[in-house]
Amino acid sequence: MEATATMQWTPCQLRDTVRGHVLLVGMPAAGKSALGQALALQLGLPFVDLDTAIGADAGQPVAVLLRQEGEQAFRIREAAV
């Protein structure tokens, strides 16, 4: 995947994109996945781990993608998912 595009989101664009969803953002290994699963269970909503979805789509773990393609390419994949 070519990483030439620059991702810039305005708050309004992001709000429109995630409307109706709970979005957890934080540092790596902060517990977002565990909290997200528990929250989804409590709210009766489906849970999607974005890193898992990106890895499944790419056919390799996110750590490998980051090493091979770099963070910018990963963020483009992330935005697409």
mmCIF file with all atom_site columns, C-alpha atoms in Angstrom:
data_model
loop_
_atom_site.group_PDB
_atom_site.id
_atom_site.type_symbol
_atom_site.label_atom_id
_atom_site.label_alt_id
_atom_site.label_comp_id
_atom_site.label_asym_id
_atom_site.label_entity_id
_atom_site.label_seq_id
_atom_site.pdbx_PDB_ins_code
_atom_site.Cartn_x
_atom_site.Cartn_y
_atom_site.Cartn_z
_atom_site.occupancy
_atom_site.B_iso_or_equiv
_atom_site.pdbx_formal_charge
_atom_site.auth_seq_id
_atom_site.auth_comp_id
_atom_site.auth_asym_id
_atom_site.auth_atom_id
_atom_site.pdbx_PDB_model_num
ATOM 1  C CA . MET A 1 1  ? 0.000   0.000   0.000  1.00 0.00 ? 1  MET A CA 1
ATOM 2  C CA . GLU A 1 2  ? 1.384   3.375   -0.953 1.00 0.00 ? 2  GLU A CA 1
ATOM 3  C CA . ALA A 1 3  ? 1.602   5.865   1.874  1.00 0.00 ? 3  ALA A CA 1
ATOM 4  C CA . THR A 1 4  ? 1.479   9.129   -0.022 1.00 0.00 ? 4  THR A CA 1
ATOM 5  C CA . ALA A 1 5  ? -1.856  10.441  1.208  1.00 0.00 ? 5  ALA A CA 1
ATOM 6  C CA . THR A 1 6  ? -1.927  12.714  4.231  1.00 0.00 ? 6  THR A CA 1
ATOM 7  C CA . MET A 1 7  ? -4.712  12.048  6.686  1.00 0.00 ? 7  MET A CA 1
ATOM 8  C CA . GLN A 1 8  ? -6.224  15.110  8.262  1.00 0.00 ? 8  GLN A CA 1
ATOM 9  C CA . TRP A 1 9  ? -9.571  14.970  9.982  1.00 0.00 ? 9  TRP A CA 1
ATOM 10 C CA . THR A 1 10 ? -11.555 17.890  11.279 1.00 0.00 ? 10 THR A CA 1
ATOM 11 C CA . PRO A 1 11 ? -13.576 17.279  14.458 1.00 0.00 ? 11 PRO A CA 1
ATOM 12 C CA . CYS A 1 12 ? -16.807 17.486  12.431 1.00 0.00 ? 12 CYS A CA 1
ATOM 13 C CA . GLN A 1 13 ? -15.639 14.853  9.927  1.00 0.00 ? 13 GLN A CA 1
ATOM 14 C CA . LEU A 1 14 ? -14.583 12.501  12.698 1.00 0.00 ? 14 LEU A CA 1
ATOM 15 C CA . ARG A 1 15 ? -17.849 13.035  14.583 1.00 0.00 ? 15 ARG A CA 1
ATOM 16 C CA . ASP A 1 16 ? -19.873 12.192  11.476 1.00 0.00 ? 16 ASP A CA 1
ATOM 17 C CA . THR A 1 17 ? -17.741 9.097   10.828 1.00 0.00 ? 17 THR A CA 1
ATOM 18 C CA . VAL A 1 18 ? -18.161 7.567   14.292 1.00 0.00 ? 18 VAL A CA 1
ATOM 19 C CA . ARG A 1 19 ? -21.740 8.643   15.018 1.00 0.00 ? 19 ARG A CA 1
ATOM 20 C CA . GLY A 1 20 ? -23.602 5.786   16.701 1.00 0.00 ? 20 GLY A CA 1
ATOM 21 C CA . HIS A 1 21 ? -20.372 4.085   17.772 1.00 0.00 ? 21 HIS A CA 1
ATOM 22 C CA . VAL A 1 22 ? -18.182 4.111   20.850 1.00 0.00 ? 22 VAL A CA 1
ATOM 23 C CA . LEU A 1 23 ? -14.590 4.865   19.895 1.00 0.00 ? 23 LEU A CA 1
ATOM 24 C CA . LEU A 1 24 ? -11.770 4.244   22.374 1.00 0.00 ? 24 LEU A CA 1
ATOM 25 C CA . VAL A 1 25 ? -8.480  5.996   21.670 1.00 0.00 ? 25 VAL A CA 1
ATOM 26 C CA . GLY A 1 26 ? -5.313  5.734   23.722 1.00 0.00 ? 26 GLY A CA 1
ATOM 27 C CA . MET A 1 27 ? -1.729  4.672   24.008 1.00 0.00 ? 27 MET A CA 1
ATOM 28 C CA . PRO A 1 28 ? -0.695  1.129   23.010 1.00 0.00 ? 28 PRO A CA 1
ATOM 29 C CA . ALA A 1 29 ? -1.319  -1.475  25.734 1.00 0.00 ? 29 ALA A CA 1
ATOM 30 C CA . ALA A 1 30 ? -3.510  0.942   27.718 1.00 0.00 ? 30 ALA A CA 1
ATOM 31 C CA . GLY A 1 31 ? -6.369  -1.566  27.911 1.00 0.00 ? 31 GLY A CA 1
ATOM 32 C CA . LYS A 1 32 ? -8.617  -0.254  25.124 1.00 0.00 ? 32 LYS A CA 1
ATOM 33 C CA . SER A 1 33 ? -9.488  -3.738  23.839 1.00 0.00 ? 33 SER A CA 1
ATOM 34 C CA . ALA A 1 34 ? -10.358 -5.126  27.272 1.00 0.00 ? 34 ALA A CA 1
ATOM 35 C CA . LEU A 1 35 ? -12.411 -2.051  28.151 1.00 0.00 ? 35 LEU A CA 1
ATOM 36 C CA . GLY A 1 36 ? -14.077 -2.065  24.730 1.00 0.00 ? 36 GLY A CA 1
ATOM 37 C CA . GLN A 1 37 ? -15.127 -5.702  25.050 1.00 0.00 ? 37 GLN A CA 1
ATOM 38 C CA . ALA A 1 38 ? -16.580 -5.122  28.533 1.00 0.00 ? 38 ALA A CA 1
ATOM 39 C CA . LEU A 1 39 ? -18.346 -1.942  27.433 1.00 0.00 ? 39 LEU A CA 1
ATOM 40 C CA . ALA A 1 40 ? -19.814 -3.611  24.335 1.00 0.00 ? 40 ALA A CA 1
ATOM 41 C CA . LEU A 1 41 ? -21.106 -6.463  26.474 1.00 0.00 ? 41 LEU A CA 1
ATOM 42 C CA . GLN A 1 42 ? -22.735 -4.047  28.931 1.00 0.00 ? 42 GLN A CA 1
ATOM 43 C CA . LEU A 1 43 ? -24.301 -1.981  26.134 1.00 0.00 ? 43 LEU A CA 1
ATOM 44 C CA . GLY A 1 44 ? -25.356 -4.996  24.072 1.00 0.00 ? 44 GLY A CA 1
ATOM 45 C CA . LEU A 1 45 ? -23.333 -3.775  21.098 1.00 0.00 ? 45 LEU A CA 1
ATOM 46 C CA . PRO A 1 46 ? -20.909 -5.597  18.802 1.00 0.00 ? 46 PRO A CA 1
ATOM 47 C CA . PHE A 1 47 ? -17.206 -5.133  19.523 1.00 0.00 ? 47 PHE A CA 1
ATOM 48 C CA . VAL A 1 48 ? -14.622 -4.561  16.804 1.00 0.00 ? 48 VAL A CA 1
ATOM 49 C CA . ASP A 1 49 ? -10.928 -4.332  17.599 1.00 0.00 ? 49 ASP A CA 1
ATOM 50 C CA . LEU A 1 50 ? -9.524  -2.166  14.822 1.00 0.00 ? 50 LEU A CA 1
ATOM 51 C CA . ASP A 1 51 ? -6.028  -3.690  14.984 1.00 0.00 ? 51 ASP A CA 1
ATOM 52 C CA . THR A 1 52 ? -7.505  -7.178  14.652 1.00 0.00 ? 52 THR A CA 1
ATOM 53 C CA . ALA A 1 53 ? -9.647  -6.084  11.696 1.00 0.00 ? 53 ALA A CA 1
ATOM 54 C CA . ILE A 1 54 ? -6.681  -4.411  9.975  1.00 0.00 ? 54 ILE A CA 1
ATOM 55 C CA . GLY A 1 55 ? -4.474  -7.454  10.539 1.00 0.00 ? 55 GLY A CA 1
ATOM 56 C CA . ALA A 1 56 ? -7.140  -9.808  9.174  1.00 0.00 ? 56 ALA A CA 1
ATOM 57 C CA . ASP A 1 57 ? -7.649  -7.598  6.121  1.00 0.00 ? 57 ASP A CA 1
ATOM 58 C CA . ALA A 1 58 ? -3.892  -7.414  5.461  1.00 0.00 ? 58 ALA A CA 1
ATOM 59 C CA . GLY A 1 59 ? -3.247  -11.071 6.249  1.00 0.00 ? 59 GLY A CA 1
ATOM 60 C CA . GLN A 1 60 ? -0.555  -10.260 8.795  1.00 0.00 ? 60 GLN A CA 1
ATOM 61 C CA . PRO A 1 61 ? -0.279  -8.833  12.308 1.00 0.00 ? 61 PRO A CA 1
ATOM 62 C CA . VAL A 1 62 ? -0.292  -5.071  12.823 1.00 0.00 ? 62 VAL A CA 1
ATOM 63 C CA . ALA A 1 63 ? 3.246   -5.215  14.270 1.00 0.00 ? 63 ALA A CA 1
ATOM 64 C CA . VAL A 1 64 ? 4.489   -6.655  10.969 1.00 0.00 ? 64 VAL A CA 1
ATOM 65 C CA . LEU A 1 65 ? 2.583   -4.042  8.962  1.00 0.00 ? 65 LEU A CA 1
ATOM 66 C CA . LEU A 1 66 ? 4.089   -1.246  11.030 1.00 0.00 ? 66 LEU A CA 1
ATOM 67 C CA . ARG A 1 67 ? 7.625   -2.594  10.543 1.00 0.00 ? 67 ARG A CA 1
ATOM 68 C CA . GLN A 1 68 ? 7.205   -3.227  6.815  1.00 0.00 ? 68 GLN A CA 1
ATOM 69 C CA . GLU A 1 69 ? 5.066   -0.267  5.758  1.00 0.00 ? 69 GLU A CA 1
ATOM 70 C CA . GLY A 1 70 ? 5.529   2.352   8.460  1.00 0.00 ? 70 GLY A CA 1
ATOM 71 C CA . GLU A 1 71 ? 3.047   4.226   10.593 1.00 0.00 ? 71 GLU A CA 1
ATOM 72 C CA . GLN A 1 72 ? 1.702   6.498   7.836  1.00 0.00 ? 72 GLN A CA 1
ATOM 73 C CA . ALA A 1 73 ? 0.648   3.501   5.710  1.00 0.00 ? 73 ALA A CA 1
ATOM 74 C CA . PHE A 1 74 ? -0.861  1.873   8.787  1.00 0.00 ? 74 PHE A CA 1
ATOM 75 C CA . ARG A 1 75 ? -2.903  5.006   9.531  1.00 0.00 ? 75 ARG A CA 1
ATOM 76 C CA . ILE A 1 76 ? -4.228  4.973   5.967  1.00 0.00 ? 76 ILE A CA 1
ATOM 77 C CA . ARG A 1 77 ? -5.312  1.347   6.435  1.00 0.00 ? 77 ARG A CA 1
ATOM 78 C CA . GLU A 1 78 ? -6.818  2.310   9.795  1.00 0.00 ? 78 GLU A CA 1
ATOM 79 C CA . ALA A 1 79 ? -8.872  5.117   8.258  1.00 0.00 ? 79 ALA A CA 1
ATOM 80 C CA . ALA A 1 80 ? -10.095 2.794   5.500  1.00 0.00 ? 80 ALA A CA 1
ATOM 81 C CA . VAL A 1 81 ? -11.328 0.210   8.007  1.00 0.00 ? 81 VAL A CA 1
#
